[in-house]
Short mmCIF file of C-alpha atoms and ligand atoms in Angstrom, two decimals:
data_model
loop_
_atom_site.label_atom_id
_atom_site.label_comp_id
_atom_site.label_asym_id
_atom_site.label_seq_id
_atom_site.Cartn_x
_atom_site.Cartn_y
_atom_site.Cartn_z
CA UNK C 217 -14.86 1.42 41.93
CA UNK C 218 -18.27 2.18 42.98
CA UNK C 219 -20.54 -0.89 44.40
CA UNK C 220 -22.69 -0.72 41.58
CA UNK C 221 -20.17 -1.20 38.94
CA UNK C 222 -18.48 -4.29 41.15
CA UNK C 223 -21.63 -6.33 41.07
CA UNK C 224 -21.82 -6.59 37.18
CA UNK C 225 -19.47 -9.96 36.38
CA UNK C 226 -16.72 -8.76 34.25
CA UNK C 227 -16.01 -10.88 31.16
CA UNK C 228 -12.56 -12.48 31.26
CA UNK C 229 -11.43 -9.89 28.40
CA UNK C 230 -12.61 -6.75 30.29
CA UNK C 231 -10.46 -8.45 33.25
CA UNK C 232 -7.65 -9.12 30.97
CA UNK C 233 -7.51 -5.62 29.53
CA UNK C 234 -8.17 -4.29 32.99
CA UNK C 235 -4.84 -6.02 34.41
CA UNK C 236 -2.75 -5.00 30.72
CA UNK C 237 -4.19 -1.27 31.04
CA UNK C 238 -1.94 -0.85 34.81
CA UNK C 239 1.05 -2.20 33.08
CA UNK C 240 3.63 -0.27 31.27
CA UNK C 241 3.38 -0.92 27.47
CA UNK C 242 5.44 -3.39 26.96
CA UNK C 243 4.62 -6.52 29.75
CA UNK C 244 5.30 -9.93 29.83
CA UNK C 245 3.11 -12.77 30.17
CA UNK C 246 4.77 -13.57 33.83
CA UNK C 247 3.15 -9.74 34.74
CA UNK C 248 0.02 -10.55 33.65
CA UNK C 249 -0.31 -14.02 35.38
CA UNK C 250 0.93 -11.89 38.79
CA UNK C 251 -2.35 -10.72 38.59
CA UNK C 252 -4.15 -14.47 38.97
CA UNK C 253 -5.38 -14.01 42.01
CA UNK C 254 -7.52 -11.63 41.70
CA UNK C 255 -8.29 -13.17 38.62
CA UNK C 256 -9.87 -16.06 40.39
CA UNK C 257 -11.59 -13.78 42.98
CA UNK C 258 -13.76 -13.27 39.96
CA UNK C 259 -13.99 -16.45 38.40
CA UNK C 260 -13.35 -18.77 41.64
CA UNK C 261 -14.02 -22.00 39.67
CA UNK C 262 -12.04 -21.66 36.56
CA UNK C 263 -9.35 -24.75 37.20
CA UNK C 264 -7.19 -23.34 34.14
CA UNK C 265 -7.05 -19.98 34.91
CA UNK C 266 -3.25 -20.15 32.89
CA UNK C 267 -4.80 -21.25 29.88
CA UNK C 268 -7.96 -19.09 30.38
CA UNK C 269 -5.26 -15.87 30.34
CA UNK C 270 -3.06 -17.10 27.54
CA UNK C 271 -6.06 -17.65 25.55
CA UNK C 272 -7.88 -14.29 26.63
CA UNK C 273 -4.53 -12.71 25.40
CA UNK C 274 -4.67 -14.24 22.02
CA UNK C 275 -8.03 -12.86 21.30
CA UNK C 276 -6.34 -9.39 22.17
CA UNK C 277 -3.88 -9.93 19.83
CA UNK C 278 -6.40 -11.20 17.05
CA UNK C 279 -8.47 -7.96 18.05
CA UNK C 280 -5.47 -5.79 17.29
CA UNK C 281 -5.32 -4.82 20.66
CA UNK C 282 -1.99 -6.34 21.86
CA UNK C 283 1.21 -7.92 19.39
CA UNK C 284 2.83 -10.26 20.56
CA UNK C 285 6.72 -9.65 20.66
CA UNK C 286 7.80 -13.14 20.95
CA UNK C 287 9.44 -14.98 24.27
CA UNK C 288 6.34 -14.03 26.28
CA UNK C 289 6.41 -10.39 25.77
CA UNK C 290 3.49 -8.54 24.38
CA UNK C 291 2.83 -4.34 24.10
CA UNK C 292 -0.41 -3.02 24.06
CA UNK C 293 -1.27 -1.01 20.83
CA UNK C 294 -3.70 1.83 21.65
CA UNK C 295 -2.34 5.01 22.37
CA UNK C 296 -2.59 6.49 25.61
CA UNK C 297 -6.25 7.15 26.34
CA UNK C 298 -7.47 10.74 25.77
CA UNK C 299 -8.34 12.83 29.74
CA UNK C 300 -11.80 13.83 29.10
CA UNK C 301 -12.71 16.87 31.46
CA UNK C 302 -16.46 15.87 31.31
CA UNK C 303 -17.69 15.03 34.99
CA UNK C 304 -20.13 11.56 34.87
CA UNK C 305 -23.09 12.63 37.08
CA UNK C 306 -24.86 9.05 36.13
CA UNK C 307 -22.95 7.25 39.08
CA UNK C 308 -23.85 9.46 41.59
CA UNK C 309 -27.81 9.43 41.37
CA UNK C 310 -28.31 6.83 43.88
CA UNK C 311 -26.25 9.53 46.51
CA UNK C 312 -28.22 12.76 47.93
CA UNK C 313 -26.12 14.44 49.89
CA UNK C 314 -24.31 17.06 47.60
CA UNK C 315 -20.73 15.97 49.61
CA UNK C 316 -21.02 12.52 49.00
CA UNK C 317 -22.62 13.11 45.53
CA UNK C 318 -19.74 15.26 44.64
CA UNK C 319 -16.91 12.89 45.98
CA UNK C 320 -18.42 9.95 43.49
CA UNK C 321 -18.37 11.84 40.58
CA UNK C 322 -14.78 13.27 41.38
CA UNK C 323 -13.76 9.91 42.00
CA UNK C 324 -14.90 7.79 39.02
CA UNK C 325 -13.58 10.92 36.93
CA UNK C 326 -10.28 10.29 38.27
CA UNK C 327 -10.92 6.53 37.92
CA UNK C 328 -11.21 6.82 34.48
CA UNK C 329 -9.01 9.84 33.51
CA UNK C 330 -5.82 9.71 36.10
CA UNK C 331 -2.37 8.43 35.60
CA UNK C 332 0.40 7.61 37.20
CA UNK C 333 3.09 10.07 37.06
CA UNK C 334 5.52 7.85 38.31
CA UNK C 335 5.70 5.34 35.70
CA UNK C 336 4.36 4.75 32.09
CA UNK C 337 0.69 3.30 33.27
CA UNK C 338 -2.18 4.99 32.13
CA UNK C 339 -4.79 4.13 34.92
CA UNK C 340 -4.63 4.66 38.49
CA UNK C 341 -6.66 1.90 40.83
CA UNK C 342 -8.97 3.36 43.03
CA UNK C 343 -8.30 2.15 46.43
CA UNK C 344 -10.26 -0.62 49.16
CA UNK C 345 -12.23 1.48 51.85
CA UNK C 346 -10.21 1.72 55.23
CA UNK C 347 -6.98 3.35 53.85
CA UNK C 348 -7.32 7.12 54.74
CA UNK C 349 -4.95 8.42 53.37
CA UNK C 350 -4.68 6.86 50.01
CA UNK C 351 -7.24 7.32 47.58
CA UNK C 352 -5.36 5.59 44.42
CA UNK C 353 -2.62 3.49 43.86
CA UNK C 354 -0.66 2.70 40.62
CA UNK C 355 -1.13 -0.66 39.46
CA UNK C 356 2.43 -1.11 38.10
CA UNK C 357 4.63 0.49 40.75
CA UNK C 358 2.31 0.76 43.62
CA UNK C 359 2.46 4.48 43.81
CA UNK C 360 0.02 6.23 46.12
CA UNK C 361 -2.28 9.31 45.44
CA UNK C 362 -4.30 11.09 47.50
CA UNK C 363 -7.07 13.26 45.54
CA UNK C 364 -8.22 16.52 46.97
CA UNK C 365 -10.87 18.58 45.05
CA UNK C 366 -13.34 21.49 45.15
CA UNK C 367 -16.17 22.93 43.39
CA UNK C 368 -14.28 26.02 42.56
CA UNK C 369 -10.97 27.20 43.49
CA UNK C 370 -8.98 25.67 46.75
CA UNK C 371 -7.44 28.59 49.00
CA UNK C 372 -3.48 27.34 49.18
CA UNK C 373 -4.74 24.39 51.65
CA UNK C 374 -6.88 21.07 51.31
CA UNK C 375 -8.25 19.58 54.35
CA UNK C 376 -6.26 16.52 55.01
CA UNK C 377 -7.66 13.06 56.86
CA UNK C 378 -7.30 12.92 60.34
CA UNK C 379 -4.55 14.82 61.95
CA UNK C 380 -2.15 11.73 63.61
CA UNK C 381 -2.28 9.49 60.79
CA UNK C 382 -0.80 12.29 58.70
CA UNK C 383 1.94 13.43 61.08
CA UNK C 384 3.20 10.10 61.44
CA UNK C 385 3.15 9.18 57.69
CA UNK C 386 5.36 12.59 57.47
CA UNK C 387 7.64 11.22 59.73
CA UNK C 388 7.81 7.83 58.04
CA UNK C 389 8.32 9.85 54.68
CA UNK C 390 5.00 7.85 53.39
CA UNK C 391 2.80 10.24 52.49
CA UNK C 392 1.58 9.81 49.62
CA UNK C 393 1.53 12.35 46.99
CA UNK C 394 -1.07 14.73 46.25
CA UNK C 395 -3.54 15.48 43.15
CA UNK C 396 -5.70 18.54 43.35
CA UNK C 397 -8.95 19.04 41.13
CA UNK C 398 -10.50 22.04 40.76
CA UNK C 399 -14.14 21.31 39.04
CA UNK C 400 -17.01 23.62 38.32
CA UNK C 401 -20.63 21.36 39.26
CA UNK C 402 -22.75 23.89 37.26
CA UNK C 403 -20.53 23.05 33.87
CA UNK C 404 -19.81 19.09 35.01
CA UNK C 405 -16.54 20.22 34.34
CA UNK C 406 -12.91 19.77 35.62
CA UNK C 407 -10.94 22.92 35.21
CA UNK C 408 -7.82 22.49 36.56
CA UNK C 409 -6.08 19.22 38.14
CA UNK C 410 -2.13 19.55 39.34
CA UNK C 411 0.02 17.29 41.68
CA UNK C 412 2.23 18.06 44.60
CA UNK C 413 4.77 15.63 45.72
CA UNK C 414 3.94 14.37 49.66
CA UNK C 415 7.68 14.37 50.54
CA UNK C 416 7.66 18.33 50.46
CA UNK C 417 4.62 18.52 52.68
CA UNK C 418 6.57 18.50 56.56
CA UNK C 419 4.91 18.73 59.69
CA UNK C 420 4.70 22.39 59.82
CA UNK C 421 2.35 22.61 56.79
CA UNK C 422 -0.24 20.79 58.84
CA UNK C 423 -3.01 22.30 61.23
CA UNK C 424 -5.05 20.06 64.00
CA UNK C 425 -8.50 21.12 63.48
CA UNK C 426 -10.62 21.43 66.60
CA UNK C 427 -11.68 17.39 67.48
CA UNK C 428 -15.14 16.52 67.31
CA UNK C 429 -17.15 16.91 70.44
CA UNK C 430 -18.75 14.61 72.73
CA UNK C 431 -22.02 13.11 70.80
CA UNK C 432 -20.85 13.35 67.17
CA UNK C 433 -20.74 10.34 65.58
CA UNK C 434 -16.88 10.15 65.27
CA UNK C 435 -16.60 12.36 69.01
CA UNK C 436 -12.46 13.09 70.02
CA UNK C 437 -12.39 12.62 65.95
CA UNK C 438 -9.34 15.47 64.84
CA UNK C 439 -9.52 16.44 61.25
CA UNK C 440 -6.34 18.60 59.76
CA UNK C 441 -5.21 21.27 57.41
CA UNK C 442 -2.91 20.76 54.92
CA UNK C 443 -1.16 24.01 53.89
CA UNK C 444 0.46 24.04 50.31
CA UNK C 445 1.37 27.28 49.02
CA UNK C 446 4.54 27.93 47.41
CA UNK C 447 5.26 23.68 47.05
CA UNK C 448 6.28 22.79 43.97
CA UNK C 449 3.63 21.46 41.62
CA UNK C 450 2.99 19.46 38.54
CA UNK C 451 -0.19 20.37 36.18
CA UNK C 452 -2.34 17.89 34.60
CA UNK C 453 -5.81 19.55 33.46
CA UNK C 454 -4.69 23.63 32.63
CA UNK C 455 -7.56 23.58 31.64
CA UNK C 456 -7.09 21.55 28.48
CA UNK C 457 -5.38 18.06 29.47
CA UNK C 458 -1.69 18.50 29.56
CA UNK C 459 0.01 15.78 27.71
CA UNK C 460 1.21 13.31 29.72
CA UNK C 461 4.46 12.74 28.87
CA UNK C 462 5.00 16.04 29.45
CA UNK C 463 3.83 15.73 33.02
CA UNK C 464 5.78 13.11 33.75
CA UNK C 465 9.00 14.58 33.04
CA UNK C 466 7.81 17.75 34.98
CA UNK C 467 6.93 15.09 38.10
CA UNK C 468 10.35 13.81 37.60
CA UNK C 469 11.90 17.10 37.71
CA UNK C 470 10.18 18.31 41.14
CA UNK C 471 10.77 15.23 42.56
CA UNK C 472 14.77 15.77 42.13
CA UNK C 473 14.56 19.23 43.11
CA UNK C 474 12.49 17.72 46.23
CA UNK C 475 15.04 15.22 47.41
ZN1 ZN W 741 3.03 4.03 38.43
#
């Protein structure tokens, strides 16, 4: 989430629906109050935070947002949210460099459009600053993503973080998984958005780059290439959204075939 966004205090429902929107359907209230903590990073001096979240719930329900199943269960009620292709430029204006403006609007699409593959949740988190290689995780199961994308078509490779890091995630069969977005500035469109499982990406697929030299900012810094052609892949945006159950089952299907 951009810094911009953070600073405006959330109200305890936005907070509320933000927690029930990374958990599968059907949750319990125990799931929701595993979530407290960060909670009370945003309200540090709420004492009842319990009854603040029980209470916050039944205004969900009373919204028609959430029933209540009985036995502290609950399912959320709105269908899965619609992937809109339409690129934000808004959160980007305070950016000028076309790379970083580009990255932000990428990033809050995928923010607000992404989901996990690996579960039922409909919203992917976008990640704290400082973990390179994971860009999103899944609030439910903790899956990672890393996203990838280009103003116009990528060439069978991305260009991956820095070149170590990646080999030894490969080796510790950690790296996370892959989405790739394909977007078109001119339109403020995404065109086409697809997944590749990390677990078929080996060592071989991936290129040192030449390291930066002595003076640049990062100097001895060593990028890499990621080469993916022929890896099995999942779509998402072909152009028009593919539904997501359907991608799901797809994702589940590579990922045997992957094993
Ligand atoms: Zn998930």
């Amino acid at each position: 989430m951009s810094a911009a966004r953070r600073t405006e205090k959330k109200t305890w429902k936005d907070l509320v629906e933000d927690v029930i929107a990374g958990l599968p359907r059907e949750f319990t209230l125990a799931a929701v109050l595993a979530y407290k903590e960060r909670l009370a990073r945003e309200y540090p001096n709420n004492r009842f935070l319990e009854a603040k979240i029980r209470q916050t719930l039944q205004i969900l329900r009373d919204q028609g947002r959430i029933a209540f199943l009985g036995k502290g269960r609950y399912r959320r009620l709105d269908g899965a949210p619609a992937v809109s292709l339409l690129l934000d430029l808004a959160p980007a204006a305070r950016f000028a460099s076309p790379s970083q403006i580009a990255r932000v609007v990428i990033e809050t699409w995928a923010e607000l459009n992404l989901y996990c593959l690996s579960c039922s949740s409909d919203r992917l988190r976008s990640n704290v600053p400082g973990t390179p290689l994971v860009d999103f995780t899944c609030p439910a199961c903790d899956h990672e993503y890393q996203l990838k994308s280009k103003n116009g078509r990528f060439d069978g490779t991305v260009t991956g973080a820095a070149y170590w890091p990646v080999i030894q995630a490969i080796h510790a069969g950690r790296l996370p998984d892959y989405v790739l977005a394909e977007y078109d500035r001119r339109r403020g469109l995404v065109e086409w958005v697809w997944a590749v499982p990390g677990r078929c990406i080996d060592s071989k697929r991936v290129t040192a780059r030449t390291a930066l030299r002595a003076g640049a900012r990062r100097a001895g810094w060593r990028g890499c290439t990621i080469n993916l052609e022929g890896l099995p892949q999942v779509d998402i945006v072909v152009p028009k959204p593919e539904d997501r159950m359907v991608a799901r089952q797809a994702w589940q299907r590579v990922l045997r075939t992957a094993r």
